[in-house]
């Protein structure tokens, strides 16, 4: 096996055809522009490779906690985060191109735009961004080819990572249960402690607490009350061995959202710096469109929202010793 054949370098290294060369209007930076986009698409492909394997594990009727499965999920989510960090920083290289350098070839690529990256939109859908939550619903697939639209629609129809997370949290065996009539249960005790922790101006948070953990309508939310209670329990008692990996998973998903959002904001600022307030090559309002999409497209916001319901560690209800044992390394 030769390096060239293994990596199919003949294909990759011959896949850059600057429009400026074809039109005999030299624009030095077009090569950089093409290679950066290609590098992004390759990393998007790797992100799909990782998330597909994570979805496969999470789709099982029960993730085996007594096997390496959850560790594999956490490990791959953390690899995705590392890739996303690189993707944020990769914009540094593109920003060595000045607006005037860009103008040398910008009109030649119209109406192509990163907006047509179906891999990016498919990734958002696999993570859990639903059509109902998209900004600019009529616009977001309008510039794609029919087979690309189909790929995204298929991803939207499948259970996303966020939905599978909800199912997994709902199945979580050790989180204290909740019954309305059991006023002395863990969750009523926690609610009282939470209420005591609120400042006067925060008193209405209690209604949000009840809504989130006891009452809410599953149709409108990604996390059910049962799943929200399990997630909060993991966050509160994450020091116990059995809850460490579940906590890392929740934390990892918040990190994915944060990195994606960092990318969106950096991309938006770069766009502003590069083209000011002119419209994008894909025909959107440019910076304003990107800002609205960045604000709306947080995928794991309901997990982040749970952090409003934490109380200080020293005020936590202590757990029954039978449960403490089960959450330890030796479940005897
Ligand atoms: C000079 C550099 C760039 C400029 C001026 C630029 C400009 C824009 C603009 C204006 C949009 C909104 C759609 C439109 O009207 O075209 C957009 C969307 C997008 N661009 Fe870029 N872009 C640049 C580089 C990149 C790079 C390197 C990537 C990497 C793949 C990228 C990926 C995307 C994606 C994924 C969207 C859709 C975002 C969303 O819908 O939330 N762009 N870009």
Coordinates of N, CA and C in Angstrom, one line a residue, residues 66-290:
X66 N -23.5 -1.6 32.4 CA -22.4 -2.5 32.9 C -21.5 -3.0 31.8
X67 N -21.2 -2.1 30.8 CA -20.4 -2.4 29.7 C -19.7 -1.1 29.2
X68 N -18.8 -1.2 28.3 CA -18.1 0.0 27.9 C -19.0 1.0 27.1
X69 N -20.3 0.7 26.9 CA -21.1 1.5 25.9 C -21.2 3.0 26.3
X70 N -21.5 3.3 27.5 CA -21.6 4.7 27.9 C -20.3 5.4 27.8
X71 N -19.2 4.7 28.2 CA -17.9 5.3 28.1 C -17.6 5.6 26.6
X72 N -18.0 4.7 25.7 CA -17.8 5.0 24.3 C -18.5 6.3 23.8
X73 N -19.8 6.4 24.3 CA -20.6 7.6 23.9 C -19.9 8.8 24.4
X74 N -19.5 8.8 25.7 CA -18.8 10.0 26.3 C -17.5 10.3 25.5
X75 N -16.8 9.3 25.2 CA -15.5 9.5 24.6 C -15.7 10.1 23.2
X76 N -16.7 9.6 22.5 CA -16.9 10.2 21.1 C -17.5 11.6 21.1
X77 N -18.3 11.8 22.1 CA -18.9 13.2 22.2 C -17.7 14.1 22.5
X78 N -16.8 13.6 23.3 CA -15.7 14.5 23.7 C -14.8 14.7 22.5
X79 N -14.6 13.7 21.6 CA -13.9 13.9 20.4 C -14.6 15.0 19.5
X80 N -15.9 14.9 19.4 CA -16.7 15.9 18.6 C -16.4 17.3 19.1
X81 N -16.3 17.4 20.4 CA -16.0 18.7 21.0 C -14.7 19.2 20.6
X82 N -13.7 18.3 20.6 CA -12.3 18.7 20.2 C -12.3 19.2 18.7
X83 N -13.0 18.4 17.9 CA -13.1 18.8 16.5 C -13.7 20.2 16.3
X84 N -14.8 20.4 17.1 CA -15.5 21.7 16.9 C -14.6 22.8 17.4
X85 N -13.8 22.6 18.4 CA -12.9 23.6 18.8 C -11.9 24.0 17.7
X86 N -11.4 23.0 17.0 CA -10.5 23.2 15.9 C -11.3 24.0 14.8
X87 N -12.6 23.7 14.6 CA -13.3 24.4 13.5 C -13.5 25.8 13.9
X88 N -13.6 26.1 15.2 CA -13.8 27.6 15.5 C -12.5 28.3 15.2
X89 N -11.3 27.6 15.5 CA -10.0 28.3 15.3 C -9.6 28.3 13.9
X90 N -10.1 27.4 13.1 CA -9.8 27.4 11.7 C -10.1 28.7 11.0
X91 N -11.1 29.4 11.6 CA -11.5 30.7 11.0 C -10.4 31.7 11.0
X92 N -9.4 31.5 12.0 CA -8.2 32.4 12.0 C -7.5 32.4 10.7
X93 N -7.4 31.3 10.1 CA -6.7 31.2 8.8 C -7.4 32.0 7.7
X94 N -8.7 31.8 7.7 CA -9.5 32.5 6.6 C -9.4 34.0 6.8
X95 N -9.3 34.4 8.1 CA -9.3 35.8 8.4 C -8.0 36.5 8.0
X96 N -7.0 35.7 7.5 CA -5.8 36.4 6.9 C -6.2 36.9 5.5
X97 N -7.3 36.5 5.0 CA -7.8 37.1 3.7 C -8.5 38.4 4.0
X98 N -8.1 39.5 3.3 CA -8.8 40.8 3.6 C -10.0 40.9 2.7
X99 N -10.9 41.8 3.0 CA -12.1 42.0 2.2 C -11.8 42.3 0.8
X100 N -10.7 43.0 0.5 CA -10.4 43.3 -0.9 C -9.9 42.1 -1.6
X101 N -9.1 41.2 -0.9 CA -8.7 39.9 -1.5 C -9.9 39.1 -1.8
X102 N -10.9 39.1 -1.0 CA -12.2 38.4 -1.2 C -12.9 38.9 -2.4
X103 N -13.0 40.2 -2.5 CA -13.7 40.8 -3.7 C -13.1 40.4 -5.0
X104 N -11.8 40.0 -5.0 CA -11.1 39.6 -6.2 C -11.9 38.5 -6.9
X105 N -12.5 37.6 -6.1 CA -13.2 36.5 -6.7 C -14.6 36.3 -6.2
X106 N -15.1 37.0 -5.3 CA -16.4 36.8 -4.6 C -17.6 36.6 -5.7
X107 N -17.6 37.5 -6.6 CA -18.7 37.4 -7.6 C -18.7 36.2 -8.4
X108 N -17.5 35.6 -8.6 CA -17.4 34.4 -9.4 C -18.0 33.2 -8.8
X109 N -18.2 33.2 -7.5 CA -18.8 32.0 -6.9 C -20.3 32.1 -6.6
X110 N -20.9 33.3 -6.8 CA -22.3 33.5 -6.6 C -23.1 32.5 -7.5
X111 N -24.2 31.9 -7.1 CA -24.8 32.0 -5.8 C -24.4 30.9 -4.8
X112 N -23.2 30.3 -5.0 CA -22.8 29.3 -4.0 C -22.6 29.9 -2.7
X113 N -22.8 29.2 -1.6 CA -22.6 29.7 -0.2 C -22.5 28.6 0.7
X114 N -21.7 28.8 1.8 CA -21.6 27.8 2.9 C -23.0 27.4 3.4
X115 N -24.0 28.3 3.1 CA -25.3 28.0 3.5 C -25.8 26.7 2.9
X116 N -25.2 26.3 1.8 CA -25.6 25.1 1.1 C -24.9 23.9 1.6
X117 N -24.2 24.0 2.8 CA -23.5 22.9 3.4 C -24.6 22.0 4.0
X118 N -25.0 21.0 3.2 CA -26.0 20.1 3.8 C -25.5 19.2 4.9
X119 N -24.2 19.0 4.9 CA -23.6 18.2 6.0 C -23.8 19.0 7.3
X120 N -23.7 20.3 7.3 CA -23.8 21.1 8.5 C -25.3 21.0 9.0
X121 N -26.2 21.2 8.1 CA -27.6 21.2 8.5 C -28.0 19.8 8.9
X122 N -27.5 18.8 8.3 CA -27.8 17.4 8.7 C -27.2 17.1 10.1
X123 N -26.1 17.7 10.4 CA -25.5 17.5 11.7 C -26.4 18.2 12.8
X124 N -26.9 19.4 12.5 CA -27.8 20.1 13.4 C -29.0 19.2 13.7
X125 N -29.5 18.6 12.6 CA -30.7 17.8 12.7 C -30.4 16.5 13.6
X126 N -29.3 15.9 13.3 CA -29.0 14.7 14.1 C -28.8 15.0 15.6
X127 N -28.3 16.2 15.8 CA -28.1 16.5 17.3 C -29.4 16.8 17.9
X128 N -30.4 17.4 17.1 CA -31.7 17.6 17.8 C -32.4 18.8 17.3
X129 N -31.9 19.6 16.4 CA -32.6 20.8 15.9 C -33.7 20.4 15.0
X130 N -34.9 20.7 15.5 CA -36.1 20.3 14.7 C -36.5 21.4 13.8
X131 N -37.3 21.0 12.8 CA -37.8 22.0 11.8 C -38.5 23.1 12.5
X132 N -39.4 22.8 13.5 CA -40.2 23.8 14.2 C -39.3 24.8 14.9
X133 N -38.1 24.5 15.2 CA -37.2 25.5 15.9 C -36.2 26.2 15.0
X134 N -36.3 26.0 13.7 CA -35.4 26.6 12.8 C -35.8 28.0 12.5
X135 N -34.8 28.9 12.4 CA -35.0 30.2 12.0 C -35.1 30.2 10.5
X136 N -36.0 31.0 9.9 CA -36.1 31.1 8.5 C -36.5 29.8 7.8
X137 N -37.6 29.2 8.2 CA -38.0 27.9 7.8 C -38.1 27.7 6.3
X138 N -38.7 28.7 5.6 CA -38.9 28.5 4.2 C -37.5 28.6 3.5
X139 N -36.6 29.4 4.1 CA -35.3 29.7 3.4 C -34.3 28.5 3.6
X140 N -34.4 27.8 4.8 CA -33.2 27.0 5.2 C -32.8 25.9 4.2
X141 N -33.8 25.4 3.5 CA -33.5 24.3 2.5 C -33.6 24.8 1.0
X142 N -34.0 26.1 0.9 CA -34.4 26.5 -0.4 C -33.2 26.5 -1.4
X143 N -32.0 26.5 -1.0 CA -30.8 26.6 -1.9 C -30.2 25.2 -2.1
X144 N -30.8 24.2 -1.6 CA -30.2 22.9 -1.7 C -30.8 22.1 -2.9
X145 N -30.0 21.1 -3.3 CA -30.5 20.2 -4.3 C -31.5 19.2 -3.7
X146 N -32.4 18.6 -4.5 CA -33.4 17.7 -3.9 C -32.8 16.6 -3.1
X147 N -31.7 16.0 -3.6 CA -31.2 14.8 -2.8 C -30.6 15.3 -1.5
X148 N -30.2 16.6 -1.4 CA -29.6 17.1 -0.2 C -30.8 17.4 0.8
X149 N -31.9 17.9 0.3 CA -33.0 18.2 1.1 C -33.5 16.8 1.7
X150 N -33.5 15.8 0.9 CA -34.0 14.5 1.4 C -33.1 14.0 2.5
X151 N -31.8 14.2 2.4 CA -30.9 13.8 3.5 C -31.3 14.5 4.8
X152 N -31.5 15.8 4.7 CA -31.8 16.5 5.9 C -33.2 16.1 6.5
X153 N -34.2 15.9 5.6 CA -35.5 15.5 6.0 C -35.4 14.2 6.7
X154 N -34.6 13.3 6.1 CA -34.5 12.0 6.7 C -33.9 12.1 8.2
X155 N -32.9 12.9 8.3 CA -32.2 13.1 9.6 C -33.2 13.7 10.6
X156 N -34.1 14.6 10.1 CA -35.1 15.2 11.0 C -36.1 14.2 11.4
X157 N -36.4 13.2 10.6 CA -37.5 12.3 10.9 C -36.9 11.2 11.9
X158 N -35.6 10.9 11.9 CA -35.1 10.0 12.8 C -35.1 10.5 14.2
X159 N -34.9 9.6 15.2 CA -34.7 10.1 16.6 C -33.4 10.8 16.7
X160 N -33.4 12.0 17.2 CA -32.1 12.7 17.3 C -31.4 12.4 18.6
X161 N -30.2 12.9 18.8 CA -29.4 12.6 20.0 C -30.2 13.2 21.2
X162 N -30.8 14.3 21.0 CA -31.5 14.9 22.1 C -32.8 14.1 22.5
X163 N -33.5 13.5 21.5 CA -34.6 12.7 21.8 C -34.2 11.4 22.5
X164 N -33.1 10.8 22.0 CA -32.6 9.6 22.6 C -32.0 9.8 24.0
X165 N -31.5 11.0 24.2 CA -31.1 11.3 25.6 C -32.3 11.4 26.5
X166 N -33.4 12.0 26.0 CA -34.6 12.0 26.8 C -35.0 10.6 27.2
X167 N -35.0 9.7 26.2 CA -35.5 8.3 26.4 C -34.6 7.6 27.5
X168 N -33.3 7.9 27.3 CA -32.3 7.3 28.2 C -32.5 7.8 29.7
X169 N -32.7 9.1 29.8 CA -32.9 9.7 31.1 C -34.2 9.2 31.7
X170 N -35.2 9.0 30.9 CA -36.5 8.5 31.5 C -36.3 7.1 32.0
X171 N -35.4 6.3 31.4 CA -35.2 4.9 31.9 C -34.2 4.9 33.1
X172 N -33.6 6.0 33.5 CA -32.6 5.9 34.5 C -33.1 5.3 35.8
X173 N -32.5 4.2 36.2 CA -33.1 3.4 37.3 C -33.0 4.0 38.7
X174 N -32.0 4.8 39.0 CA -31.8 5.1 40.4 C -32.3 6.5 40.8
X175 N -32.7 7.3 39.9 CA -33.2 8.6 40.2 C -34.5 8.4 41.1
X176 N -34.7 9.2 42.2 CA -35.9 9.1 43.0 C -37.1 9.3 42.2
X177 N -38.1 8.5 42.4 CA -39.4 8.7 41.6 C -40.2 9.8 42.2
X178 N -41.3 10.2 41.4 CA -42.1 11.2 41.9 C -43.6 10.8 41.8
X179 N -44.3 11.0 42.9 CA -45.7 10.8 42.9 C -46.4 12.0 43.6
X180 N -47.4 12.5 42.9 CA -48.0 13.7 43.5 C -48.5 13.6 44.9
X181 N -49.0 12.4 45.3 CA -49.5 12.2 46.6 C -48.4 12.0 47.7
X182 N -47.2 11.7 47.3 CA -46.2 11.5 48.3 C -45.5 12.8 48.7
X183 N -46.1 13.5 49.5 CA -45.6 14.9 49.9 C -44.3 14.8 50.6
X184 N -43.9 13.7 51.2 CA -42.6 13.6 51.9 C -41.5 13.1 51.1
X185 N -41.7 12.9 49.8 CA -40.7 12.3 48.9 C -39.5 13.2 48.7
X186 N -38.5 12.7 48.1 CA -37.3 13.4 47.8 C -37.6 14.7 47.0
X187 N -38.4 14.6 46.0 CA -38.6 15.8 45.2 C -39.4 16.9 45.8
X188 N -40.3 16.6 46.8 CA -40.9 17.7 47.5 C -39.9 18.3 48.5
X189 N -39.1 17.5 49.1 CA -38.1 18.0 50.0 C -37.1 18.9 49.2
X190 N -36.7 18.5 48.0 CA -35.8 19.3 47.2 C -36.5 20.6 46.8
X191 N -37.8 20.5 46.4 CA -38.5 21.7 46.0 C -38.5 22.7 47.2
X192 N -38.8 22.3 48.4 CA -38.8 23.2 49.6 C -37.4 23.9 49.7
X193 N -36.3 23.1 49.6 CA -35.0 23.6 49.7 C -34.7 24.6 48.6
X194 N -35.2 24.3 47.4 CA -35.0 25.2 46.3 C -35.7 26.5 46.5
X195 N -37.0 26.4 47.0 CA -37.8 27.6 47.3 C -37.0 28.5 48.3
X196 N -36.5 27.9 49.4 CA -35.7 28.6 50.4 C -34.5 29.3 49.8
X197 N -34.0 28.8 48.7 CA -32.7 29.4 48.2 C -33.0 30.6 47.3
X198 N -34.3 30.8 47.0 CA -34.6 31.9 46.0 C -34.7 33.3 46.7
X199 N -34.1 34.2 46.0 CA -34.2 35.6 46.4 C -35.6 36.1 46.1
X200 N -36.0 37.2 46.8 CA -37.4 37.7 46.6 C -37.7 37.9 45.1
X201 N -36.8 38.5 44.4 CA -37.1 38.8 43.0 C -37.1 37.5 42.1
X202 N -36.8 36.4 42.7 CA -36.7 35.1 41.9 C -37.9 34.2 42.2
X203 N -38.8 34.7 43.0 CA -39.9 33.8 43.5 C -40.6 33.1 42.4
X204 N -40.8 33.8 41.3 CA -41.6 33.1 40.2 C -40.8 31.9 39.6
X205 N -39.6 31.7 40.0 CA -38.8 30.5 39.5 C -39.5 29.2 40.0
X206 N -40.2 29.3 41.1 CA -40.9 28.1 41.6 C -41.9 27.6 40.6
X207 N -42.6 28.5 40.0 CA -43.6 28.0 39.0 C -42.9 27.3 37.8
X208 N -41.7 27.9 37.4 CA -40.9 27.2 36.4 C -40.4 25.9 36.8
X209 N -40.1 25.8 38.1 CA -39.6 24.5 38.7 C -40.7 23.5 38.5
X210 N -41.9 23.8 39.0 CA -43.1 22.9 38.9 C -43.4 22.5 37.5
X211 N -43.3 23.5 36.7 CA -43.6 23.2 35.2 C -42.6 22.2 34.7
X212 N -41.3 22.4 35.0 CA -40.3 21.6 34.4 C -40.3 20.2 34.9
X213 N -40.4 20.1 36.2 CA -40.2 18.7 36.8 C -41.5 18.0 37.1
X214 N -42.6 18.6 37.1 CA -43.9 17.9 37.5 C -45.0 17.9 36.5
X215 N -45.0 19.0 35.7 CA -46.3 19.2 34.9 C -46.2 19.2 33.4
X216 N -45.0 19.5 32.9 CA -45.0 20.0 31.6 C -45.5 19.1 30.4
X217 N -45.9 19.8 29.4 CA -46.5 19.1 28.2 C -45.3 18.6 27.3
X218 N -45.2 17.3 27.1 CA -44.1 16.8 26.4 C -44.1 17.2 24.9
X219 N -45.3 17.6 24.4 CA -45.3 18.0 23.0 C -44.4 19.2 22.7
X220 N -44.4 20.1 23.6 CA -43.7 21.4 23.4 C -42.3 21.4 23.8
X221 N -41.8 20.4 24.5 CA -40.5 20.4 25.1 C -39.7 19.1 24.7
X222 N -38.4 19.3 24.7 CA -37.6 18.1 24.3 C -37.4 17.2 25.5
X223 N -37.3 17.7 26.7 CA -37.2 16.9 27.9 C -38.5 16.8 28.7
X224 N -38.9 15.5 29.0 CA -40.1 15.3 29.8 C -39.8 15.6 31.2
X225 N -40.8 15.8 32.1 CA -40.6 15.9 33.5 C -39.7 14.8 34.1
X226 N -40.0 13.6 33.7 CA -39.2 12.4 34.3 C -37.7 12.6 33.9
X227 N -37.5 12.9 32.6 CA -36.1 13.0 32.1 C -35.4 14.2 32.8
X228 N -36.2 15.3 32.9 CA -35.6 16.5 33.6 C -35.2 16.2 35.0
X229 N -36.0 15.4 35.7 CA -35.7 15.1 37.1 C -34.4 14.2 37.2
X230 N -34.4 13.2 36.2 CA -33.2 12.4 36.2 C -31.9 13.2 35.9
X231 N -32.0 14.2 34.9 CA -30.9 15.0 34.6 C -30.4 15.8 35.8
X232 N -31.4 16.4 36.5 CA -31.1 17.3 37.6 C -30.4 16.4 38.7
X233 N -31.0 15.2 38.9 CA -30.4 14.3 39.9 C -28.9 14.0 39.6
X234 N -28.6 13.8 38.3 CA -27.3 13.5 37.9 C -26.4 14.7 38.2
X235 N -26.9 15.9 37.9 CA -26.1 17.1 38.1 C -25.8 17.3 39.6
X236 N -26.8 17.0 40.4 CA -26.7 17.3 41.8 C -25.7 16.3 42.5
X237 N -25.8 15.1 42.1 CA -25.1 14.0 42.8 C -24.0 13.4 41.9
X238 N -23.4 14.2 41.1 CA -22.5 13.7 40.1 C -21.2 13.1 40.7
X239 N -21.0 13.4 42.0 CA -19.8 12.9 42.6 C -19.8 11.4 42.8
X240 N -21.0 10.8 42.9 CA -21.1 9.4 43.1 C -20.6 8.6 41.8
X241 N -19.8 7.6 42.0 CA -19.2 6.9 40.8 C -20.2 6.6 39.7
X242 N -21.4 6.1 40.0 CA -22.3 5.7 39.0 C -22.8 6.9 38.1
X243 N -22.7 8.0 38.7 CA -23.3 9.2 38.0 C -22.2 10.0 37.2
X244 N -21.0 9.6 37.4 CA -19.9 10.4 36.8 C -20.0 10.4 35.2
X245 N -20.1 9.2 34.6 CA -20.2 9.2 33.2 C -21.5 9.9 32.7
X246 N -22.7 9.6 33.3 CA -23.9 10.4 32.9 C -23.7 11.9 33.0
X247 N -23.0 12.3 34.0 CA -22.7 13.8 34.1 C -21.8 14.3 33.0
X248 N -20.8 13.5 32.7 CA -19.9 13.9 31.6 C -20.7 14.0 30.3
X249 N -21.6 13.1 30.1 CA -22.4 13.2 28.9 C -23.2 14.5 28.8
X250 N -23.9 14.8 29.9 CA -24.7 16.0 29.9 C -23.8 17.2 29.7
X251 N -22.7 17.2 30.4 CA -21.8 18.3 30.3 C -21.2 18.5 28.9
X252 N -20.9 17.3 28.2 CA -20.4 17.3 26.9 C -21.4 17.9 25.9
X253 N -22.7 17.6 26.1 CA -23.7 18.1 25.2 C -23.8 19.6 25.3
X254 N -23.7 20.1 26.5 CA -23.7 21.6 26.7 C -22.4 22.2 26.0
X255 N -21.3 21.5 26.1 CA -20.1 22.0 25.4 C -20.3 22.0 23.9
X256 N -20.9 21.0 23.4 CA -21.2 21.0 21.9 C -22.0 22.2 21.5
X257 N -23.0 22.5 22.3 CA -23.8 23.7 22.0 C -22.9 25.0 22.1
X258 N -22.1 25.0 23.1 CA -21.2 26.2 23.3 C -20.3 26.4 22.1
X259 N -19.7 25.3 21.7 CA -18.7 25.4 20.6 C -19.4 25.7 19.3
X260 N -20.6 25.1 19.1 CA -21.3 25.4 17.8 C -21.7 26.9 17.8
X261 N -22.1 27.4 19.0 CA -22.5 28.8 19.1 C -21.3 29.7 18.9
X262 N -20.1 29.3 19.5 CA -18.9 30.1 19.3 C -18.6 30.1 17.8
X263 N -18.7 29.0 17.1 CA -18.5 29.0 15.7 C -19.4 29.9 15.0
X264 N -20.7 29.9 15.3 CA -21.7 30.7 14.6 C -21.4 32.2 14.8
X265 N -21.0 32.6 16.1 CA -20.7 34.0 16.3 C -19.4 34.4 15.6
X266 N -18.4 33.6 15.6 CA -17.1 33.9 15.0 C -17.4 34.1 13.5
X267 N -18.1 33.1 12.9 CA -18.4 33.1 11.5 C -19.2 34.4 11.2
X268 N -20.1 34.8 12.0 CA -21.0 36.0 11.8 C -20.1 37.2 11.9
X269 N -19.2 37.3 12.8 CA -18.3 38.5 13.0 C -17.4 38.6 11.8
X270 N -16.9 37.4 11.3 CA -16.0 37.4 10.2 C -16.8 37.9 9.0
X271 N -18.0 37.4 8.8 CA -18.8 37.8 7.7 C -19.0 39.4 7.7
X272 N -19.3 39.9 8.9 CA -19.5 41.3 9.0 C -18.2 42.1 8.6
X273 N -17.1 41.5 9.1 CA -15.8 42.2 8.8 C -15.5 42.1 7.3
X274 N -15.9 41.0 6.7 CA -15.6 40.7 5.3 C -16.5 41.4 4.3
X275 N -17.8 41.4 4.6 CA -18.7 42.0 3.6 C -19.6 43.1 4.2
X276 N -19.4 43.5 5.4 CA -20.2 44.5 6.0 C -21.6 44.1 6.1
X277 N -22.5 45.0 5.6 CA -23.9 44.6 5.7 C -24.5 44.2 4.3
X278 N -23.6 43.9 3.4 CA -24.1 43.4 2.1 C -24.7 42.0 2.2
X279 N -25.6 41.7 1.3 CA -26.2 40.4 1.3 C -25.2 39.3 1.0
X280 N -25.6 38.0 1.5 CA -24.7 36.9 1.3 C -24.7 36.4 -0.1
X281 N -23.7 35.6 -0.5 CA -23.8 35.1 -1.9 C -24.9 34.1 -2.0
X282 N -25.4 33.6 -0.9 CA -26.6 32.7 -0.9 C -27.9 33.4 -0.9
X283 N -27.8 34.8 -0.8 CA -29.0 35.6 -1.0 C -29.7 36.0 0.3
X284 N -29.1 35.6 1.5 CA -29.8 36.0 2.8 C -29.3 37.5 3.1
X285 N -29.9 38.0 4.2 CA -29.6 39.3 4.6 C -28.1 39.4 5.2
X286 N -27.4 38.2 5.1 CA -26.0 38.2 5.6 C -25.9 38.2 7.1
X287 N -25.3 39.2 7.7 CA -25.0 39.2 9.1 C -26.3 39.0 9.9
X288 N -27.4 39.8 9.6 CA -28.6 39.7 10.4 C -29.2 38.3 10.4
X289 N -29.2 37.7 9.2 CA -29.7 36.3 9.2 C -28.8 35.4 10.1
X290 N -27.5 35.5 10.0 CA -26.6 34.7 10.8 C -26.8 34.9 12.3

